[in-house]
Tab-separated table of C-alpha atoms in Angstrom:
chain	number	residue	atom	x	y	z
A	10	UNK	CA	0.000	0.000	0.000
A	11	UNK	CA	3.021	2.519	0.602
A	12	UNK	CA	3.852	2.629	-2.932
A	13	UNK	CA	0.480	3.962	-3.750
A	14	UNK	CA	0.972	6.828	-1.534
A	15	UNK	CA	1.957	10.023	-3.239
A	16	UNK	CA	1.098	12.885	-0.240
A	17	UNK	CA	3.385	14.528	1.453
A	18	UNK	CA	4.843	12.291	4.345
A	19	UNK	CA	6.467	13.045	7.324
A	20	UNK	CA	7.934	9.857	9.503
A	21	UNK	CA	9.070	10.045	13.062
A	22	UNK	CA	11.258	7.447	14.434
A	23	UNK	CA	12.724	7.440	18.211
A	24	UNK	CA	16.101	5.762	18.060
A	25	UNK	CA	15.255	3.696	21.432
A	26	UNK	CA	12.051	2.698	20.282
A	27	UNK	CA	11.836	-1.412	20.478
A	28	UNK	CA	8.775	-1.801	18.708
A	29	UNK	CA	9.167	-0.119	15.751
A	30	UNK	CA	12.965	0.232	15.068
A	31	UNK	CA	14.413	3.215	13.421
A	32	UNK	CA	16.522	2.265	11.274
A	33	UNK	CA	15.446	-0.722	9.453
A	34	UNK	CA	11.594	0.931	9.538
A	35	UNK	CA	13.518	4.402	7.834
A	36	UNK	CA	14.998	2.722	5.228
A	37	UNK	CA	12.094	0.167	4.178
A	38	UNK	CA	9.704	3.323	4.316
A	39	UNK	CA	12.686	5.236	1.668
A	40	UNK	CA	12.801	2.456	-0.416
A	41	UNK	CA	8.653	2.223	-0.971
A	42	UNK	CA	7.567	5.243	-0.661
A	43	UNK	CA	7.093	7.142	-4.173
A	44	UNK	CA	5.789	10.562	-3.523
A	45	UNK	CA	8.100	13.390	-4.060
A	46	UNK	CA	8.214	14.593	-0.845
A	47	UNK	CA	9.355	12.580	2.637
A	48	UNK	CA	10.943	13.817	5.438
A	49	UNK	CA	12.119	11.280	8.395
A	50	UNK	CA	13.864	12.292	11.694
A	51	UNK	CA	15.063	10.033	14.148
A	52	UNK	CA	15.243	10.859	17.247
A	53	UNK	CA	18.293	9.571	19.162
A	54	UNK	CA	17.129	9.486	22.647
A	55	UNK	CA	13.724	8.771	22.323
A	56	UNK	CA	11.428	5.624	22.791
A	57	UNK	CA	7.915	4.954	20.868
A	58	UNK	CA	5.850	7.352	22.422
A	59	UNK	CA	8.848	10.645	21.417
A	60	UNK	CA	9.183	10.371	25.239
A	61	UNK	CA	12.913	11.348	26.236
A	62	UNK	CA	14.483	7.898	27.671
A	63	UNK	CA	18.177	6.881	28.495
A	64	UNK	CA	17.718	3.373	26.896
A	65	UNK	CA	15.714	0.882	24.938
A	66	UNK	CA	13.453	-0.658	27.444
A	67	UNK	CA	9.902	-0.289	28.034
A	68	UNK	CA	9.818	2.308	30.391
A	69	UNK	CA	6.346	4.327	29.391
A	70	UNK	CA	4.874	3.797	32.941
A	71	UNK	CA	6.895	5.935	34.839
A	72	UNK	CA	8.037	8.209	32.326
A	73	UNK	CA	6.521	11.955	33.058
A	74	UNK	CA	6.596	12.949	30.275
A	75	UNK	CA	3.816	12.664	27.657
A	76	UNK	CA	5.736	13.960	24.297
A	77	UNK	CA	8.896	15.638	23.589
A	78	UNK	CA	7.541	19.384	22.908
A	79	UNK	CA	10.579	19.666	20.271
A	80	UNK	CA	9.130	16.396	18.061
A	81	UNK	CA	5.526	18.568	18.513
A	82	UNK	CA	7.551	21.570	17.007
A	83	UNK	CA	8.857	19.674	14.586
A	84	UNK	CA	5.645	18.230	13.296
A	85	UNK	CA	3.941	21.426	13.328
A	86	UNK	CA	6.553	23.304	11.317
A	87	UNK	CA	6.064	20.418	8.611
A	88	UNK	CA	2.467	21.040	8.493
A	89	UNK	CA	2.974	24.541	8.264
A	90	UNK	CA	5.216	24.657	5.781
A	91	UNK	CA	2.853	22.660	3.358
């Protein structure tokens, strides 16, 4: 179904994240996607949830915070600028 997709894409990846991993998820997601225009970050100390997080465990329980305000930012610059 990703090949079909031809909108404007923006993926998020947290580099501790253990159910989706980054890197393997990034490039699979390069490689299918044929729109013109994708933008991935990954986020180098962040789990599944763009919580902040010093490893890759599954921590979200006592984790404060909800979502890195900087990957909100982020996100809401792409929209803006499309």
């Amino acid at each position: 179904d990703l090949k079909r997709v031809k909108c404007p894409m923006m993926a998020i990846f947290g580099w501790n994240d253990v159910q989706v991993p980054a890197v393997p998820n990034e490039f699979l997601l390069k490689q299918n996607y044929r729109g013109k225009n994708l933008e991935t970050i990954i986020y180098p100390s962040h789990n599944h949830f763009m919580q902040h997080c010093s490893g890759p465990t599954l921590d979200y329980g006592i984790i404060e915070q909800t979502i890195d305000p900087k990957v909100l930012g982020d996100m809401l610059q792409w929209v803006k600028k499309r």
